[in-house]
Short mmCIF file of C-alpha atoms in Angstrom, two decimals:
data_model
loop_
_atom_site.label_atom_id
_atom_site.label_comp_id
_atom_site.label_asym_id
_atom_site.label_seq_id
_atom_site.Cartn_x
_atom_site.Cartn_y
_atom_site.Cartn_z
CA UNK L 1 0.09 0.31 -0.47
CA UNK L 2 3.11 2.09 0.28
CA UNK L 3 3.02 3.33 -3.47
CA UNK L 4 -0.49 4.70 -3.09
CA UNK L 5 -0.83 5.57 0.39
CA UNK L 6 -0.03 9.41 0.11
CA UNK L 7 1.29 11.96 -1.86
CA UNK L 8 4.72 13.22 -1.59
CA UNK L 9 3.86 16.04 1.09
CA UNK L 10 6.73 18.14 1.22
CA UNK L 11 6.10 21.46 2.65
CA UNK L 12 8.63 25.06 2.63
CA UNK L 13 10.43 25.24 6.12
CA UNK L 14 10.15 28.75 6.47
CA UNK L 15 6.44 29.67 6.67
CA UNK L 16 2.81 28.33 7.79
CA UNK L 17 0.86 28.38 5.27
CA UNK L 18 -2.03 26.40 2.99
CA UNK L 19 -0.66 25.08 0.21
CA UNK L 20 -2.17 26.13 -3.17
CA UNK L 21 -4.83 24.67 -5.63
CA UNK L 22 -4.26 22.04 -7.90
CA UNK L 23 -4.78 23.50 -11.48
CA UNK L 24 -5.16 21.13 -14.14
CA UNK L 25 -2.92 21.92 -16.86
CA UNK L 26 -1.26 20.14 -19.80
CA UNK L 27 2.69 20.38 -21.30
CA UNK L 28 4.44 23.78 -22.51
CA UNK L 29 2.69 23.67 -25.82
CA UNK L 30 -1.17 23.90 -24.31
CA UNK L 31 -4.31 23.03 -26.55
CA UNK L 32 -6.01 25.06 -27.88
CA UNK L 33 -8.66 24.24 -24.96
CA UNK L 34 -6.27 24.07 -22.25
CA UNK L 35 -8.15 27.11 -20.78
CA UNK L 36 -11.29 25.41 -20.28
CA UNK L 37 -9.94 22.84 -18.48
CA UNK L 38 -8.43 24.49 -15.76
CA UNK L 39 -10.58 24.48 -12.09
CA UNK L 40 -13.22 26.72 -12.31
CA UNK L 41 -13.40 27.38 -8.97
CA UNK L 42 -12.10 30.87 -7.63
CA UNK L 43 -8.95 31.53 -4.92
CA UNK L 44 -5.91 29.38 -4.79
CA UNK L 45 -6.80 26.57 -2.14
CA UNK L 46 -4.94 23.29 -3.19
CA UNK L 47 -7.30 20.28 -2.93
CA UNK L 48 -10.74 21.96 -3.73
CA UNK L 49 -12.62 21.03 -6.58
CA UNK L 50 -16.02 22.36 -7.77
CA UNK L 51 -17.51 18.66 -8.53
CA UNK L 52 -17.13 15.56 -7.20
CA UNK L 53 -13.84 13.26 -8.58
CA UNK L 54 -14.12 10.30 -6.67
CA UNK L 55 -17.59 8.45 -6.24
CA UNK L 56 -17.43 5.97 -3.41
CA UNK L 57 -14.64 4.87 -0.70
CA UNK L 58 -14.35 1.88 1.46
CA UNK L 59 -13.15 2.54 4.72
CA UNK L 60 -12.66 -1.34 6.41
CA UNK L 61 -15.98 -2.64 6.04
CA UNK L 62 -18.03 0.12 5.41
CA UNK L 63 -18.41 1.90 1.88
CA UNK L 64 -20.31 5.11 1.27
CA UNK L 65 -20.57 8.27 -0.94
CA UNK L 66 -18.24 11.09 -1.05
CA UNK L 67 -19.60 14.36 -0.55
CA UNK L 68 -17.26 16.68 -2.09
CA UNK L 69 -14.27 17.01 -4.69
CA UNK L 70 -10.55 16.51 -3.55
CA UNK L 71 -8.18 16.68 -6.15
CA UNK L 72 -5.18 16.71 -3.82
CA UNK L 73 -4.82 12.62 -3.39
CA UNK L 74 -4.35 12.89 -7.83
CA UNK L 75 -1.49 13.87 -9.55
CA UNK L 76 -1.39 17.01 -11.89
CA UNK L 77 -3.44 15.75 -14.73
CA UNK L 78 -1.61 15.92 -18.54
CA UNK L 79 -2.90 15.98 -21.74
CA UNK L 80 -2.10 13.11 -23.72
CA UNK L 81 -2.74 14.13 -27.30
CA UNK L 82 -3.18 10.11 -28.38
CA UNK L 83 -6.30 9.94 -27.02
CA UNK L 84 -6.77 13.39 -27.07
CA UNK L 85 -7.75 13.95 -23.29
CA UNK L 86 -6.33 14.40 -19.90
CA UNK L 87 -5.11 11.65 -17.71
CA UNK L 88 -4.30 11.32 -13.90
CA UNK L 89 -3.20 8.58 -11.09
CA UNK L 90 -3.61 8.83 -7.67
CA UNK L 91 -0.28 10.45 -6.34
CA UNK L 92 2.14 8.24 -4.37
CA UNK L 93 4.78 9.09 -1.56
CA UNK L 94 7.73 7.31 -2.36
CA UNK L 95 8.73 5.09 0.35
CA UNK L 96 8.93 1.51 1.12
CA UNK L 97 5.98 -0.07 2.85
CA UNK L 98 8.19 -0.40 6.07
CA UNK L 99 7.62 3.22 6.23
CA UNK L 100 4.34 2.60 6.92
CA UNK L 101 4.97 1.01 10.82
CA UNK L 102 5.09 -2.57 9.36
CA UNK L 103 7.48 -4.79 10.34
CA UNK L 104 10.36 -6.00 8.21
CA UNK L 105 10.01 -9.05 7.15
CA UNK L 106 5.94 -8.49 6.03
CA UNK L 107 7.15 -5.09 4.37
CA UNK L 108 9.66 -7.05 2.28
CA UNK L 109 6.27 -10.00 1.50
CA UNK L 110 4.34 -6.70 0.63
CA UNK L 111 6.99 -5.01 -1.55
CA UNK L 112 6.97 -7.77 -4.09
CA UNK L 113 3.96 -7.81 -4.71
CA UNK L 114 3.22 -4.08 -5.83
CA UNK L 115 1.15 -3.06 -8.54
CA UNK L 116 1.60 -0.82 -11.09
CA UNK L 117 -0.20 1.88 -10.43
CA UNK L 118 -3.66 3.12 -12.63
CA UNK L 119 -4.81 5.92 -14.80
CA UNK L 120 -7.58 7.12 -15.21
CA UNK L 121 -8.62 8.86 -18.37
CA UNK L 122 -11.09 12.65 -17.40
CA UNK L 123 -12.25 15.31 -18.70
CA UNK L 124 -12.59 18.20 -15.92
CA UNK L 125 -14.66 19.92 -18.57
CA UNK L 126 -17.99 17.47 -18.53
CA UNK L 127 -16.70 17.29 -14.74
CA UNK L 128 -17.32 13.52 -14.93
CA UNK L 129 -15.60 10.81 -11.78
CA UNK L 130 -12.11 10.19 -12.27
CA UNK L 131 -12.37 7.40 -9.35
CA UNK L 132 -15.24 5.14 -8.56
CA UNK L 133 -13.62 3.62 -5.55
CA UNK L 134 -11.17 4.38 -3.48
CA UNK L 135 -9.74 2.05 -0.61
CA UNK L 136 -8.72 3.86 2.43
CA UNK L 137 -7.19 2.10 5.88
CA UNK L 138 -9.55 2.33 8.62
CA UNK L 139 -6.36 2.68 11.07
CA UNK L 140 -3.97 4.88 9.57
CA UNK L 141 -5.55 6.85 6.71
CA UNK L 142 -3.45 4.85 3.88
CA UNK L 143 -5.41 5.06 0.43
CA UNK L 144 -4.92 3.29 -2.60
CA UNK L 145 -6.96 2.28 -5.75
CA UNK L 146 -5.80 -1.92 -5.61
CA UNK L 147 -8.61 -3.60 -3.62
CA UNK L 148 -5.40 -6.58 -3.18
CA UNK L 149 -2.90 -3.43 -2.32
CA UNK L 150 -5.44 -2.62 0.48
CA UNK L 151 -6.45 -6.25 1.72
CA UNK L 152 -2.49 -6.26 1.98
CA UNK L 153 -1.60 -3.40 4.24
CA UNK L 154 -4.53 -3.76 6.84
CA UNK L 155 -3.65 -7.06 7.31
CA UNK L 156 -0.19 -5.94 8.66
CA UNK L 157 -0.74 -1.83 9.19
CA UNK L 158 0.80 -1.75 12.94
CA UNK L 159 -2.08 1.25 13.61
CA UNK L 160 -3.77 -1.58 14.50
CA UNK L 161 -2.29 -2.06 18.07
CA UNK L 162 0.03 0.67 18.36
CA UNK L 163 -1.93 3.87 18.66
CA UNK L 164 -0.34 7.41 17.75
CA UNK L 165 -0.20 9.84 20.46
CA UNK L 166 -1.41 10.56 24.41
CA UNK L 167 -4.61 9.89 25.74
CA UNK L 168 -6.26 13.05 26.90
CA UNK L 169 -9.68 11.51 27.90
CA UNK L 170 -11.15 8.18 28.29
CA UNK L 171 -14.04 7.41 30.00
CA UNK L 172 -14.45 3.33 28.61
CA UNK L 173 -16.63 4.03 25.45
CA UNK L 174 -14.78 7.16 24.19
CA UNK L 175 -10.85 7.96 23.82
CA UNK L 176 -9.81 11.04 22.58
CA UNK L 177 -5.92 10.99 22.07
CA UNK L 178 -3.49 14.09 21.33
CA UNK L 179 -1.91 13.43 17.99
CA UNK L 180 0.97 15.76 17.49
CA UNK L 181 1.09 16.85 13.56
CA UNK L 182 5.26 17.52 14.30
CA UNK L 183 5.58 13.97 15.26
CA UNK L 184 2.84 12.21 13.22
CA UNK L 185 2.99 13.97 9.47
CA UNK L 186 1.77 11.20 7.42
CA UNK L 187 -0.72 10.02 9.85
CA UNK L 188 -2.32 13.48 9.96
CA UNK L 189 -1.73 14.28 6.43
CA UNK L 190 -3.83 11.32 5.39
CA UNK L 191 -6.58 11.80 7.36
CA UNK L 192 -6.60 15.70 6.25
CA UNK L 193 -7.00 14.30 2.96
CA UNK L 194 -10.24 12.07 3.76
CA UNK L 195 -11.97 14.49 5.94
CA UNK L 196 -11.51 17.44 2.57
CA UNK L 197 -13.97 14.92 1.00
CA UNK L 198 -16.84 15.55 3.34
CA UNK L 199 -15.66 19.48 4.01
CA UNK L 200 -16.54 22.03 1.87
CA UNK L 201 -14.59 24.67 2.81
CA UNK L 202 -11.59 23.62 4.27
CA UNK L 203 -8.45 23.10 2.40
CA UNK L 204 -6.07 20.53 2.51
CA UNK L 205 -2.89 21.25 5.29
CA UNK L 206 0.31 19.93 4.65
CA UNK L 207 2.64 21.64 6.44
CA UNK L 208 1.30 20.49 9.72
CA UNK L 209 4.10 21.35 12.49
CA UNK L 210 1.65 24.26 14.25
CA UNK L 211 -1.12 21.74 14.49
CA UNK L 212 -2.26 19.44 17.41
CA UNK L 213 -5.39 16.83 16.30
CA UNK L 214 -7.76 15.55 18.40
CA UNK L 215 -8.61 11.93 17.46
CA UNK L 216 -11.88 10.39 19.18
CA UNK L 217 -11.53 6.21 19.03
CA UNK L 218 -14.19 3.81 19.82
CA UNK L 219 -14.04 -0.28 19.74
CA UNK L 220 -14.75 -1.71 16.31
CA UNK L 221 -14.48 -5.32 16.20
CA UNK L 222 -11.97 -5.58 19.76
CA UNK L 223 -9.74 -2.58 17.88
CA UNK L 224 -9.61 1.05 19.10
CA UNK L 225 -10.18 2.39 15.44
CA UNK L 226 -10.09 6.14 14.72
CA UNK L 227 -13.54 7.54 13.87
CA UNK L 228 -13.38 11.57 13.54
CA UNK L 229 -10.93 14.63 14.81
CA UNK L 230 -10.21 18.35 15.08
CA UNK L 231 -7.50 20.07 14.56
CA UNK L 232 -6.29 23.13 16.14
CA UNK L 233 -3.72 25.83 15.24
CA UNK L 234 -1.40 25.99 18.16
CA UNK L 235 -0.49 29.79 16.95
CA UNK L 236 -4.02 31.30 16.72
CA UNK L 237 -4.00 35.36 16.28
CA UNK L 238 -7.78 34.40 17.29
CA UNK L 239 -6.76 31.99 20.16
CA UNK L 240 -9.54 29.69 18.02
CA UNK L 241 -9.77 25.96 19.93
CA UNK L 242 -10.47 24.16 17.16
CA UNK L 243 -9.64 24.89 13.25
CA UNK L 244 -11.54 21.57 11.55
CA UNK L 245 -14.03 18.64 12.80
CA UNK L 246 -15.02 15.93 11.12
CA UNK L 247 -16.57 12.49 11.65
CA UNK L 248 -16.30 10.39 9.12
CA UNK L 249 -20.15 9.31 7.29
CA UNK L 250 -19.97 5.74 8.74
CA UNK L 251 -19.15 6.80 12.18
CA UNK L 252 -21.95 9.58 12.53
CA UNK L 253 -24.84 9.37 14.99
CA UNK L 254 -22.96 8.21 17.80
CA UNK L 255 -22.47 12.03 19.21
CA UNK L 256 -18.72 12.40 18.55
CA UNK L 257 -18.63 15.66 16.78
CA UNK L 258 -20.52 16.92 19.84
CA UNK L 259 -18.32 14.96 22.41
CA UNK L 260 -15.37 16.44 20.62
CA UNK L 261 -16.47 20.01 20.46
CA UNK L 262 -17.35 19.56 24.68
CA UNK L 263 -13.92 18.56 24.63
CA UNK L 264 -12.32 21.38 22.76
CA UNK L 265 -13.99 23.68 24.96
CA UNK L 266 -13.32 21.51 28.24
CA UNK L 267 -9.45 21.77 27.22
CA UNK L 268 -10.19 26.21 26.62
CA UNK L 269 -11.48 26.11 30.10
CA UNK L 270 -8.49 24.22 31.95
CA UNK L 271 -6.07 27.13 29.62
CA UNK L 272 -8.44 29.67 31.30
CA UNK L 273 -9.36 30.80 27.58
CA UNK L 274 -12.66 32.18 26.19
CA UNK L 275 -12.37 30.59 22.74
CA UNK L 276 -14.74 29.08 20.02
CA UNK L 277 -13.83 27.42 16.80
CA UNK L 278 -12.42 29.02 13.23
CA UNK L 279 -14.42 30.98 11.14
CA UNK L 280 -16.41 30.51 8.60
CA UNK L 281 -17.59 26.77 9.99
CA UNK L 282 -19.14 24.18 7.33
CA UNK L 283 -22.81 23.61 7.25
CA UNK L 284 -22.42 20.23 8.82
CA UNK L 285 -20.00 21.81 11.53
CA UNK L 286 -22.51 25.25 12.10
CA UNK L 287 -25.40 23.13 12.79
CA UNK L 288 -23.60 20.96 15.35
CA UNK L 289 -22.24 24.01 16.79
CA UNK L 290 -25.50 25.56 17.16
CA UNK L 291 -27.17 22.34 18.80
CA UNK L 292 -24.09 22.07 21.37
CA UNK L 293 -24.41 25.81 21.93
CA UNK L 294 -28.41 25.86 22.35
CA UNK L 295 -28.02 23.17 24.65
CA UNK L 296 -25.58 24.50 26.69
CA UNK L 297 -26.39 27.99 27.39
CA UNK L 298 -30.17 26.82 28.05
CA UNK L 299 -28.80 24.34 30.29
CA UNK L 300 -26.83 26.71 32.73
CA UNK L 301 -30.05 29.17 32.43
CA UNK L 302 -32.60 26.29 33.28
CA UNK L 303 -30.36 24.26 35.84
CA UNK L 304 -27.50 25.70 36.62
CA UNK L 305 -25.66 28.68 37.97
CA UNK L 306 -28.18 31.76 36.04
CA UNK L 307 -31.40 29.74 36.92
CA UNK L 308 -31.81 32.11 40.16
CA UNK L 309 -30.63 35.06 38.08
CA UNK L 310 -32.33 38.56 37.30
CA UNK L 311 -29.89 40.54 35.20
CA UNK L 312 -26.89 38.91 33.80
CA UNK L 313 -24.24 40.33 31.43
CA UNK L 314 -22.89 39.24 27.80
CA UNK L 315 -19.81 39.17 30.57
CA UNK L 316 -20.99 36.62 33.08
CA UNK L 317 -22.68 34.45 30.46
CA UNK L 318 -19.35 34.09 28.55
CA UNK L 319 -17.16 33.34 31.57
CA UNK L 320 -19.71 30.51 32.67
CA UNK L 321 -19.69 28.59 29.42
CA UNK L 322 -16.92 29.66 28.26
CA UNK L 323 -18.10 31.12 25.02
CA UNK L 324 -17.36 34.21 22.69
CA UNK L 325 -19.92 37.07 22.83
CA UNK L 326 -20.69 36.80 19.67
CA UNK L 327 -21.64 32.89 19.59
CA UNK L 328 -23.82 33.17 22.46
CA UNK L 329 -26.10 36.29 20.47
CA UNK L 330 -26.19 33.88 17.72
CA UNK L 331 -27.41 31.21 20.06
CA UNK L 332 -30.19 32.91 21.38
CA UNK L 333 -31.44 34.15 18.09
CA UNK L 334 -31.21 31.09 16.72
CA UNK L 335 -33.51 29.78 20.00
CA UNK L 336 -36.01 32.76 19.18
CA UNK L 337 -35.68 33.87 23.36
CA UNK L 338 -33.87 36.81 22.35
CA UNK L 339 -35.47 40.67 22.49
CA UNK L 340 -34.29 43.85 22.19
CA UNK L 341 -34.33 46.89 24.63
CA UNK L 342 -32.65 50.01 24.11
CA UNK L 343 -30.22 51.20 21.53
CA UNK L 344 -29.54 48.40 19.14
CA UNK L 345 -26.40 48.44 17.74
CA UNK L 346 -26.26 48.00 13.33
CA UNK L 347 -24.34 44.98 13.14
CA UNK L 348 -26.56 43.41 15.36
CA UNK L 349 -29.69 41.55 14.41
CA UNK L 350 -32.01 40.29 17.31
CA UNK L 351 -35.90 39.21 17.30
CA UNK L 352 -38.18 41.60 18.67
CA UNK L 353 -41.55 41.66 20.03
CA UNK L 354 -44.00 43.48 22.13
CA UNK L 355 -43.36 41.95 26.03
CA UNK L 356 -44.26 42.88 29.37
CA UNK L 357 -41.88 43.79 32.56
CA UNK L 358 -42.47 40.14 34.28
CA UNK L 359 -40.89 37.07 35.79
CA UNK L 360 -40.22 35.14 32.19
CA UNK L 361 -37.26 38.00 31.53
CA UNK L 362 -34.00 37.67 32.58
CA UNK L 363 -32.49 40.92 31.61
CA UNK L 364 -29.12 41.51 29.95
CA UNK L 365 -27.08 44.53 30.64
CA UNK L 366 -23.81 45.32 28.79
CA UNK L 367 -21.75 48.49 27.98
CA UNK L 368 -22.08 49.10 24.47
CA UNK L 369 -25.40 51.19 24.68
CA UNK L 370 -27.88 48.27 24.28
CA UNK L 371 -29.89 46.05 26.53
CA UNK L 372 -31.09 42.57 25.63
CA UNK L 373 -34.06 40.69 27.58
CA UNK L 374 -34.38 36.50 27.35
CA UNK L 375 -37.65 35.16 27.78
CA UNK L 376 -36.71 31.97 30.37
CA UNK L 377 -40.05 30.82 29.96
CA UNK L 378 -39.65 29.92 25.56
CA UNK L 379 -36.17 29.05 26.83
CA UNK L 380 -37.55 25.96 29.34
CA UNK L 381 -40.18 24.88 26.48
CA UNK L 382 -37.06 25.06 24.18
CA UNK L 383 -35.43 22.21 26.73
CA UNK L 384 -38.47 20.32 27.06
CA UNK L 385 -39.41 20.35 23.32
CA UNK L 386 -35.95 19.37 22.46
CA UNK L 387 -35.55 16.67 25.87
CA UNK L 388 -32.49 18.35 27.28
CA UNK L 389 -31.66 16.94 30.17
CA UNK L 390 -28.41 18.21 33.07
CA UNK L 391 -25.84 15.85 32.64
CA UNK L 392 -22.86 16.22 31.12
CA UNK L 393 -21.22 15.31 27.66
CA UNK L 394 -18.39 13.73 28.52
CA UNK L 395 -17.08 12.71 32.37
CA UNK L 396 -15.14 15.39 34.16
CA UNK L 397 -13.44 12.35 36.10
CA UNK L 398 -12.20 11.25 32.63
CA UNK L 399 -9.73 13.94 31.40
CA UNK L 400 -6.08 13.41 31.58
CA UNK L 401 -5.10 16.95 30.13
CA UNK L 402 -1.19 17.29 31.60
#
């Protein structure tokens, strides 16, 4: 699996950057319609493609559709004059299978069974599928388009038993491991490559020295398997606690995304920081975050320390929840429990309605020349309608931060 496992991921050592977009280009003497086959998207983020180029993915025993295109796995398409079309193949990392955490005897055996790479005729103009089925290792995310190679690798993948990184949380069901991009580059790079098939607005990162990855593991057939992750930029000017989050489709509906988000805030709370995710969020990411923010804020006002308060400030809510003020306002507006009073700032959009002063309202005061009120009665109704219980998502006794 080594030659199909990953592309040659080399990054400049003098800066932290996102790599450029994979432009489709031909030889120096371009064919007449060369300009028409270049990527149609705007921007220069590597990996973006405005159509799906891989139809399905096989991850262990699961097989499922991809959601978005990803050109980062493939070599730059070249124009073949013999067939008057473009051709490409999966990009390979020039290394032996032994470097894929495989013992030398098995590496020698696999190396003798290497198969030549497959080439694909593509037509970017028609936005055709390049590859019907991509085989991915469920333990280390190495990939290939050859089934035999994939099966051979899975049987001897070292990450089946020896997991990377350090355990930061373990409750007997979910294990969250911190994996440094600097020490486990190939694992993290391959994980990012897979995630790009399910994230529309994120680019593929290659230079990962300044990123940590928090990976959620669960038992599957008596083996701990990575099912989802989030990345965190270590040098974030905005103090973001999360850059990118992804739970693979075959492992969704296990609440792993919500638990990873909760873990990111617990870690920020340990570091005494008010933080939040990097924006913009993907559509699915925004939906997951709003669900988490809504339930967390509702529990604080209905069950928690603000349940008996009549007057609060946005700063107070922020310090208790660990959420940024702009995220709090967006969440309260989403729940339709927020009302305006006084002078409204031009950049804020609150739900407005006539009201009467009563015990149903919590008055939110701030220093920015506006006041808002929270309809506690509606918030309680929201808690009942959404069956929100006063329980923690993660067991506070199971954190192993440092």
